Short mmCIF file of C-alpha atoms in Angstrom, two decimals:
data_model
loop_
_atom_site.label_atom_id
_atom_site.label_comp_id
_atom_site.label_asym_id
_atom_site.label_seq_id
_atom_site.Cartn_x
_atom_site.Cartn_y
_atom_site.Cartn_z
CA MET A 1 2.31 33.95 5.35
CA MET A 2 3.12 32.58 8.60
CA SER A 3 0.80 33.30 11.79
CA SER A 4 0.81 31.55 15.69
CA SER A 5 -1.20 30.94 18.18
CA THR A 6 0.34 29.83 22.10
CA SER A 7 -2.19 28.44 24.70
CA PRO A 8 -1.16 27.93 28.99
CA VAL A 9 0.74 25.14 30.44
CA ASN A 10 -3.09 23.75 31.46
CA ILE A 11 -3.58 21.36 28.98
CA SER A 12 -6.98 19.92 28.37
CA ALA A 13 -7.83 16.98 25.27
CA GLY A 14 -11.35 15.94 23.63
CA VAL A 15 -11.44 13.56 21.31
CA ALA A 16 -14.62 12.06 18.50
CA VAL A 17 -14.70 9.33 15.98
CA ILE A 18 -17.33 9.82 12.98
CA ASP A 19 -18.05 7.11 10.74
CA ILE A 20 -17.60 8.14 7.18
CA THR A 21 -17.86 4.32 5.68
CA PRO A 22 -19.84 4.38 2.07
CA THR A 23 -22.24 2.73 0.82
CA CYS A 24 -21.74 -0.12 -2.01
CA GLY A 25 -20.83 0.75 -5.57
CA VAL A 26 -18.81 3.60 -4.94
CA ALA A 27 -15.63 4.09 -6.61
CA MET A 28 -12.66 2.99 -5.39
CA SER A 29 -9.07 5.43 -5.15
CA GLY A 30 -5.69 4.15 -5.20
CA PHE A 31 -4.76 1.95 -7.47
CA ALA A 32 -5.27 2.53 -11.65
CA ALA A 33 -5.77 -0.97 -12.63
CA ARG A 34 -8.58 -1.34 -10.00
CA THR A 35 -11.77 -0.09 -12.33
CA LYS A 36 -14.43 -1.57 -10.25
CA PRO A 37 -16.62 -0.10 -7.21
CA ALA A 38 -16.50 -0.74 -3.94
CA GLU A 39 -18.41 -4.35 -2.85
CA GLY A 40 -18.99 -3.91 1.00
CA ALA A 41 -16.74 -2.77 4.04
CA HIS A 42 -13.91 -5.15 5.64
CA ASP A 43 -13.90 -2.32 8.16
CA ARG A 44 -15.64 1.15 9.03
CA LEU A 45 -13.94 3.94 7.67
CA SER A 46 -14.05 6.75 10.45
CA VAL A 47 -12.57 10.42 10.83
CA ARG A 48 -11.02 10.69 14.47
CA ALA A 49 -9.93 14.66 16.01
CA LEU A 50 -7.92 15.49 18.93
CA VAL A 51 -8.24 18.66 20.20
CA LEU A 52 -5.65 19.62 22.66
CA ASN A 53 -6.39 23.16 24.31
CA ASP A 54 -7.67 25.42 20.59
CA THR A 55 -5.58 22.98 18.34
CA ALA A 56 -6.76 20.12 16.40
CA LEU A 57 -5.42 17.12 14.76
CA VAL A 58 -8.12 15.26 12.75
CA VAL A 59 -7.22 12.22 10.77
CA ALA A 60 -9.47 10.63 7.84
CA ASP A 61 -9.54 7.45 6.53
CA VAL A 62 -8.84 8.62 2.58
CA ILE A 63 -6.33 8.82 0.50
CA GLY A 64 -5.85 12.30 0.89
CA ILE A 65 -7.74 15.46 1.66
CA SER A 66 -7.65 18.80 -0.85
CA ALA A 67 -6.38 21.91 0.47
CA ASP A 68 -9.77 23.88 -0.79
CA MET A 69 -11.50 20.81 1.55
CA SER A 70 -9.56 21.54 4.53
CA ALA A 71 -9.82 25.08 4.47
CA ARG A 72 -13.45 24.70 4.30
CA ILE A 73 -13.36 22.67 7.43
CA ARG A 74 -11.00 24.99 9.11
CA GLN A 75 -12.91 27.94 8.89
CA ARG A 76 -16.34 26.50 9.75
CA CYS A 77 -15.36 24.45 12.62
CA CYS A 78 -15.41 26.01 16.15
CA LEU A 79 -11.51 26.30 16.96
CA ALA A 80 -8.98 28.78 15.19
CA ALA A 81 -8.67 27.60 11.31
CA ASP A 82 -4.86 28.27 12.11
CA ASN A 83 -4.61 26.02 14.72
CA ILE A 84 -5.70 22.97 12.61
CA VAL A 85 -4.27 20.17 10.76
CA ILE A 86 -6.54 18.09 8.85
CA SER A 87 -4.48 14.64 7.84
CA ALA A 88 -5.03 11.84 5.52
CA LEU A 89 -4.39 8.09 6.41
CA HIS A 90 -3.69 7.64 3.06
CA ASN A 91 -5.33 4.42 3.33
CA HIS A 92 -6.12 2.81 -0.82
CA GLY A 93 -9.14 1.06 0.36
CA GLY A 94 -11.03 4.21 0.62
CA PRO A 95 -13.34 6.01 -1.95
CA VAL A 96 -11.99 9.10 -3.78
CA SER A 97 -12.05 11.71 -2.02
CA MET A 98 -10.41 14.64 -3.70
CA ALA A 99 -12.46 16.57 -6.78
CA ASP A 100 -10.33 16.33 -9.39
CA ARG A 101 -7.41 14.48 -8.51
CA LEU A 102 -6.58 10.66 -9.21
CA SER A 103 -8.55 10.69 -12.44
CA ILE A 104 -11.70 9.06 -10.93
CA GLN A 105 -14.84 11.22 -10.69
CA ALA A 106 -15.58 11.78 -7.06
CA ASP A 107 -19.20 11.47 -5.83
CA ALA A 108 -20.29 14.70 -4.48
CA ALA A 109 -22.39 13.99 -1.86
CA TRP A 110 -20.40 11.76 -0.06
CA LEU A 111 -17.75 14.51 -0.21
CA GLU A 112 -20.03 16.89 1.48
CA ARG A 113 -20.22 14.14 4.03
CA LEU A 114 -16.28 13.86 4.59
CA GLU A 115 -16.50 17.45 4.90
CA ASP A 116 -19.10 17.84 7.82
CA ALA A 117 -17.72 14.85 9.44
CA CYS A 118 -14.50 16.63 9.81
CA VAL A 119 -16.46 19.56 11.21
CA THR A 120 -18.45 17.48 13.71
CA ALA A 121 -15.43 15.85 14.84
CA ILE A 122 -13.60 18.89 15.75
CA ASN A 123 -16.72 20.38 17.46
CA GLN A 124 -17.41 17.36 19.50
CA ALA A 125 -14.26 16.70 20.85
CA ALA A 126 -13.44 21.08 21.24
CA ASN A 127 -16.92 20.47 23.24
CA ASN A 128 -15.73 17.32 25.40
CA LEU A 129 -12.42 18.78 26.61
CA GLN A 130 -11.24 17.68 30.18
CA PRO A 131 -7.82 18.02 32.52
CA VAL A 132 -5.34 15.37 30.69
CA ILE A 133 -2.03 13.90 31.47
CA ILE A 134 0.17 13.18 28.05
CA THR A 135 3.15 10.85 27.92
CA ALA A 136 5.49 10.25 25.03
CA ALA A 137 7.41 6.67 24.32
CA HIS A 138 9.28 5.84 21.45
CA GLY A 139 8.20 2.22 20.43
CA SER A 140 11.07 0.09 18.39
CA ASP A 141 11.98 -0.17 15.56
CA PRO A 142 8.71 -2.60 13.74
CA ASP A 143 11.04 -3.91 10.78
CA VAL A 144 8.11 -3.05 8.40
CA GLY A 145 8.21 -0.24 6.28
CA ARG A 146 10.93 -1.04 2.94
CA ASN A 147 12.25 1.52 0.81
CA ARG A 148 10.59 0.41 -2.96
CA ARG A 149 12.97 2.79 -4.64
CA HIS A 150 16.27 1.34 -3.49
CA LYS A 151 17.55 -1.53 -1.87
CA ASP A 152 18.40 -0.91 1.88
CA GLY A 153 17.45 2.74 1.04
CA PRO A 154 16.27 5.15 4.08
CA VAL A 155 13.14 4.49 6.14
CA ASP A 156 12.28 6.13 8.58
CA THR A 157 11.42 3.40 11.60
CA ALA A 158 10.66 5.81 14.48
CA LEU A 159 7.63 4.54 16.08
CA PRO A 160 6.27 7.22 18.46
CA LEU A 161 3.34 6.57 20.57
CA ILE A 162 1.31 9.37 22.71
CA ARG A 163 -1.13 8.51 25.59
CA ILE A 164 -3.36 10.87 26.67
CA ARG A 165 -5.38 10.56 30.34
CA ASP A 166 -7.86 11.97 32.13
CA SER A 167 -7.13 13.63 35.26
CA SER A 168 -8.34 10.16 37.54
CA GLY A 169 -5.92 8.26 35.07
CA LYS A 170 -8.44 6.70 32.69
CA MET A 171 -7.19 6.46 29.09
CA LEU A 172 -8.92 9.31 27.13
CA ALA A 173 -6.97 9.09 23.99
CA LEU A 174 -3.41 7.63 21.70
CA ILE A 175 -1.63 8.72 18.76
CA ILE A 176 0.69 6.22 16.92
CA ASN A 177 2.37 7.71 14.11
CA TYR A 178 4.83 5.12 11.81
CA ALA A 179 5.82 5.91 7.97
CA CYS A 180 4.82 3.24 5.68
CA HIS A 181 2.34 3.33 2.99
CA PRO A 182 -0.67 1.70 3.89
CA VAL A 183 -0.80 -0.64 0.90
CA VAL A 184 -0.51 -3.93 2.22
CA LEU A 185 -4.08 -4.58 0.05
CA GLY A 186 -4.10 -4.65 -3.50
CA ALA A 187 -5.84 -3.52 -6.47
CA ASP A 188 -7.58 -6.60 -6.46
CA ASN A 189 -9.27 -5.67 -3.11
CA LEU A 190 -12.85 -4.41 -3.60
CA LEU A 191 -13.79 -3.51 0.25
CA TRP A 192 -13.44 -0.35 2.19
CA THR A 193 -10.61 -0.36 4.34
CA ALA A 194 -7.82 1.20 6.50
CA ASP A 195 -5.72 -1.30 6.10
CA TYR A 196 -3.00 -2.02 8.42
CA PRO A 197 -3.62 0.90 10.65
CA PHE A 198 -7.09 -0.75 10.93
CA TYR A 199 -5.84 -2.76 12.82
CA VAL A 200 -2.75 -0.91 14.76
CA ARG A 201 -6.18 0.93 16.05
CA GLU A 202 -7.97 -1.88 17.09
CA LYS A 203 -5.24 -3.49 18.92
CA LEU A 204 -4.57 -0.53 20.51
CA GLU A 205 -8.50 0.12 21.75
CA GLU A 206 -8.18 -3.59 22.76
CA HIS A 207 -5.23 -2.35 25.38
CA TYR A 208 -7.46 0.45 26.28
CA PRO A 209 -10.76 -0.14 25.62
CA GLU A 210 -12.22 3.35 26.70
CA ALA A 211 -9.92 5.03 24.41
CA VAL A 212 -9.85 6.44 20.95
CA ALA A 213 -6.95 5.66 18.86
CA LEU A 214 -5.14 7.55 16.46
CA PHE A 215 -2.47 6.59 13.61
CA VAL A 216 -0.82 9.46 11.57
CA THR A 217 0.80 7.75 9.06
CA GLY A 218 4.30 9.60 8.35
CA ALA A 219 6.99 9.90 6.00
CA ILE A 220 6.44 7.00 3.36
CA GLY A 221 6.36 8.39 -0.02
CA ASP A 222 9.28 5.66 -1.32
CA VAL A 223 8.18 3.62 1.66
CA ASN A 224 6.06 0.23 1.86
CA THR A 225 6.37 -3.25 2.92
CA GLY A 226 8.46 -4.39 0.11
CA HIS A 227 7.10 -4.74 -3.20
CA ASN A 228 7.65 -1.61 -5.93
CA ALA A 229 5.15 0.77 -7.26
CA HIS A 230 4.64 -1.07 -10.34
CA ALA A 231 3.49 -4.07 -8.65
CA SER A 232 0.68 -2.59 -7.97
CA VAL A 233 -0.53 -2.16 -11.48
CA SER A 234 -2.03 -5.66 -11.38
CA LEU A 235 -5.33 -7.28 -10.20
CA THR A 236 -3.53 -10.52 -9.63
CA ALA A 237 -4.26 -11.56 -6.22
CA THR A 238 -0.42 -12.17 -4.39
CA PRO A 239 -0.26 -14.50 -0.60
CA ASP A 240 1.62 -11.32 0.91
CA ARG A 241 -1.77 -8.41 0.00
CA THR A 242 -3.92 -9.88 2.31
CA TYR A 243 -6.11 -9.02 5.75
CA GLU A 244 -4.07 -11.74 7.69
CA ASN A 245 -0.45 -10.12 6.40
CA ALA A 246 -2.58 -6.73 7.20
CA GLU A 247 -3.22 -8.02 10.92
CA ARG A 248 0.34 -9.50 11.62
CA ILE A 249 2.05 -6.33 10.53
CA GLY A 250 -0.62 -4.37 13.04
CA GLU A 251 0.11 -6.54 15.21
CA LYS A 252 4.12 -6.05 14.94
CA ILE A 253 3.74 -2.23 15.23
CA VAL A 254 1.58 -2.34 18.11
CA ASN A 255 4.31 -4.70 20.30
CA ALA A 256 6.53 -2.81 19.11
CA ALA A 257 5.23 0.57 20.34
CA MET A 258 3.86 -1.16 23.56
CA THR A 259 6.98 -1.95 25.10
CA ALA A 260 8.72 1.45 25.51
CA PRO A 261 8.63 3.12 28.81
CA GLU A 262 6.40 6.25 28.91
CA GLN A 263 7.66 9.80 29.96
CA GLN A 264 5.39 12.43 30.95
CA VAL A 265 5.62 15.75 29.07
CA HIS A 266 5.05 19.31 30.56
CA GLY A 267 4.68 22.75 28.32
CA THR A 268 2.81 24.84 26.43
CA VAL A 269 0.26 24.17 23.13
CA SER A 270 1.11 26.35 20.10
CA ALA A 271 0.62 26.27 16.48
CA GLN A 272 2.93 27.95 13.64
CA ASN A 273 2.11 27.72 10.17
CA MET A 274 3.29 29.08 7.13
CA THR A 275 2.59 28.59 3.03
CA VAL A 276 5.42 27.71 0.93
CA GLU A 277 5.11 27.92 -3.15
CA LEU A 278 6.15 25.31 -5.08
CA THR A 279 6.83 24.79 -8.66
CA PHE A 280 6.60 22.03 -11.51
CA GLU A 281 8.64 21.03 -14.11
CA ARG A 282 7.84 18.81 -17.12
CA ARG A 283 9.93 15.73 -17.49
CA GLU A 284 8.47 14.44 -20.00
CA LYS A 285 10.89 14.44 -23.46
CA GLN A 286 7.61 14.15 -25.89
CA THR A 287 4.95 16.25 -26.60
CA PRO A 288 1.47 15.54 -25.22
CA GLN A 289 0.35 14.80 -28.42
CA GLU A 290 2.76 12.34 -29.08
CA LEU A 291 2.58 10.68 -25.62
CA LEU A 292 -1.19 10.34 -26.47
CA ALA A 293 -0.95 8.40 -29.66
CA LEU A 294 1.87 6.22 -28.30
CA TRP A 295 -0.34 5.07 -25.35
CA GLN A 296 -3.44 4.49 -27.71
CA ASN A 297 -1.45 2.08 -29.48
CA GLU A 298 -0.25 0.61 -26.97
CA ALA A 299 -3.56 -0.06 -24.94
CA LYS A 300 -4.86 -1.67 -28.05
CA THR A 301 -2.89 -5.13 -26.66
CA ALA A 302 -2.36 -4.27 -23.14
CA GLU A 303 -3.81 -6.41 -20.49
CA PRO A 304 -6.43 -4.63 -18.54
CA ALA A 305 -4.67 -3.27 -15.68
CA ARG A 306 -1.74 -1.64 -17.77
CA ARG A 307 -4.89 -0.92 -20.71
CA ALA A 308 -6.75 0.88 -17.25
CA LEU A 309 -3.37 3.10 -16.44
CA LEU A 310 -2.71 3.89 -19.98
CA ASN A 311 -6.33 5.31 -20.05
CA TYR A 312 -5.47 7.74 -17.61
CA TRP A 313 -2.19 8.90 -18.57
CA CYS A 314 -4.53 9.61 -22.54
CA ASP A 315 -7.04 11.59 -20.57
CA TRP A 316 -3.76 13.27 -18.73
CA ALA A 317 -2.68 13.46 -22.43
CA LYS A 318 -5.25 15.27 -23.60
CA SER A 319 -6.06 18.07 -20.81
CA LYS A 320 -4.09 18.10 -17.64
CA ALA A 321 -0.46 18.02 -19.85
CA LEU A 322 -1.93 20.98 -21.59
CA GLU A 323 -2.59 23.38 -19.16
CA PRO A 324 0.25 25.82 -17.85
CA LEU A 325 2.08 25.18 -14.67
CA GLU A 326 1.27 27.43 -11.86
CA PRO A 327 2.62 27.17 -8.59
CA LEU A 328 0.97 25.68 -5.83
CA ASP A 329 0.50 27.28 -2.17
CA ALA A 330 1.41 24.34 0.18
CA ARG A 331 0.61 24.85 3.90
CA ILE A 332 2.74 23.77 6.47
CA THR A 333 1.78 23.16 10.60
CA PHE A 334 4.10 22.43 13.07
CA LEU A 335 2.01 21.82 16.31
CA ASN A 336 3.98 21.96 19.74
CA TRP A 337 1.98 19.66 22.67
CA ALA A 338 3.89 20.36 25.65
CA GLY A 339 7.21 19.20 24.07
CA ILE A 340 5.82 17.14 21.23
CA GLY A 341 5.83 18.36 17.68
CA ILE A 342 3.94 17.39 14.77
CA ALA A 343 5.04 18.52 11.70
CA ALA A 344 2.62 18.55 9.25
CA LEU A 345 3.11 18.58 5.91
CA PRO A 346 1.12 17.61 2.72
CA GLY A 347 1.75 15.20 0.24
CA GLU A 348 3.54 12.29 -0.17
CA ILE A 349 7.38 13.21 1.71
CA PHE A 350 9.67 10.82 1.10
CA ALA A 351 11.69 8.74 3.83
CA GLN A 352 14.84 11.04 3.61
CA SER A 353 13.55 14.28 3.96
CA GLY A 354 11.14 13.08 7.46
CA LEU A 355 15.01 11.91 8.18
CA ASN A 356 16.17 15.00 7.74
CA ILE A 357 13.43 16.95 9.63
CA ARG A 358 14.17 14.54 12.64
CA GLN A 359 17.91 15.10 12.51
CA ALA A 360 17.18 18.81 12.81
CA LEU A 361 14.85 18.62 15.61
CA GLN A 362 16.40 16.49 18.20
CA THR A 363 16.04 18.19 21.19
CA HIS A 364 11.95 18.12 20.77
CA GLU A 365 11.29 15.76 23.54
CA CYS A 366 8.98 13.51 20.85
CA LEU A 367 8.47 14.39 17.02
CA LEU A 368 5.50 13.15 14.92
CA ILE A 369 5.40 14.08 11.25
CA ALA A 370 2.16 13.82 9.57
CA GLY A 371 2.11 13.73 5.88
CA PHE A 372 -1.08 13.99 3.55
CA SER A 373 -1.77 17.40 5.96
CA ASP A 374 -4.26 19.91 4.58
CA ASP A 375 -3.77 18.48 0.98
CA ASN A 376 -2.14 15.69 -0.77
CA PRO A 377 -1.37 16.93 -3.87
CA GLY A 378 1.52 13.98 -5.01
CA TYR A 379 5.07 13.07 -4.74
CA ILE A 380 7.24 15.41 -3.41
CA PRO A 381 11.12 13.82 -3.71
CA PRO A 382 13.93 15.25 -2.56
CA GLU A 383 16.34 16.37 -5.18
CA ASP A 384 18.94 13.79 -5.23
CA GLU A 385 15.91 11.52 -6.28
CA TYR A 386 15.27 13.08 -9.19
CA ILE A 387 18.38 11.52 -10.86
CA HIS A 388 16.74 7.72 -10.15
CA GLY A 389 13.43 8.77 -12.30
CA GLY A 390 10.94 6.18 -11.80
CA TYR A 391 7.63 6.21 -11.18
CA GLU A 392 7.31 8.41 -8.58
CA VAL A 393 9.54 11.06 -10.22
CA ASP A 394 8.48 10.23 -13.67
CA GLU A 395 4.93 9.02 -14.04
CA ALA A 396 2.58 9.60 -10.61
CA HIS A 397 2.03 13.16 -11.33
CA ARG A 398 -0.51 11.51 -14.32
CA TYR A 399 -2.44 9.65 -12.15
CA TYR A 400 -2.64 12.36 -9.75
CA GLY A 401 -4.23 14.99 -12.43
CA GLN A 402 -1.23 17.27 -11.64
CA SER A 403 0.00 19.12 -15.25
CA ALA A 404 3.54 18.06 -14.31
CA THR A 405 6.19 16.72 -11.49
CA PHE A 406 7.00 19.23 -8.77
CA ALA A 407 10.07 20.52 -9.50
CA ALA A 408 13.35 19.45 -7.88
CA GLY A 409 14.06 21.46 -4.53
CA CYS A 410 10.63 21.29 -3.80
CA ALA A 411 10.84 18.64 -0.74
CA GLU A 412 13.73 20.82 0.49
CA LEU A 413 12.02 24.15 0.78
CA LEU A 414 9.07 22.18 2.80
CA THR A 415 11.31 20.61 5.17
CA ASN A 416 13.76 23.70 6.10
CA GLY A 417 10.00 25.80 6.25
CA ILE A 418 8.87 23.29 8.97
CA ILE A 419 12.39 23.03 10.73
CA ARG A 420 12.05 27.06 11.04
CA LEU A 421 8.90 26.81 12.09
CA ALA A 422 9.45 24.42 14.67
CA GLN A 423 12.77 25.77 16.22
CA LYS A 424 9.91 29.13 16.41
CA THR A 425 7.79 27.28 18.80
CA THR A 426 11.18 26.91 20.74
CA LYS A 427 11.69 30.40 21.56
CA GLU A 428 8.48 31.00 22.90
#
């Protein structure tokens, strides 16, 4: 399925922010080792919407937005559903934001609040449209992201910064895009937080006090600040996973972005989207019953963090592992904002996939890659990663609540699809 919309050259924009910070006592999402609910808030969680003509980009401070919720939001708001991208920040200091995903029961009332907030943010931004001037800048490599699967492995170091000013020159909004997991804070953190992107937005808004900053999380499936995925299966505090370090990283990213020269952009505003069918493959060599017995036995003597993970796996072996492997329809969207491209893909996209998209779309004046867009069904590794196995390939689907791993080739289907959409916009 493919659809498109094109708007005239005159560009107007509106922006809105809605608070979605839950109360204390609500379950947190992101780390299997963490079983305690939130004890407070370090920073306020929000939904941020930017409308450009008849298109919209929304970023919510949650680990993921389900496809069902994204579809409802896009149908309920005042813009055409095909012209909207709902993206998640993928912070691991937020509440459970997807029903039947990530192994923890979601708070139904808060999910309703999240959905309503996204609709309200889009409508408010659309009601505040005004003529704007848009510039793009290409920041230098902030030297923050590290490939957590391979020493010196690929990392998408691009750091685009989009500035949107009103006709008088006053800053209205900024969009910054970087590819590094928002997991500076670990499983020992019990405060609501947007992690290092909070500091990125805060420092940008300190530069421009009347503006709203959006942080768009990129191709981060195998990229964080340097620890491997299994390091998060621990409740032990570590000196590098602190709010002080998150602030240092946020400041480093902003400094690298702010020094880059701006270039004004011109052109049309359009949205292209399509649906890609993704399939699954079972990689476990043992039956669910055999795995259940193995994990139940290990859990008897495991330390608490490992036991919490094993309990999730046991639940998976008794339920999701027994379900048939049904294909998943994944929505991908390419927004053309006056020559600035926004490639929106679902789930945890790996760095190499992001780099492949950038390589194919070098003709665009500026390119943002928005992972976790319109769904977060889990990790979608490139085909050549399957031989290496590991958490992202062999284990993460259990915690995500999927019956199996995405089949090899799914990442390539998504990247090839988004490249075709982008190329279609250049022919309009």
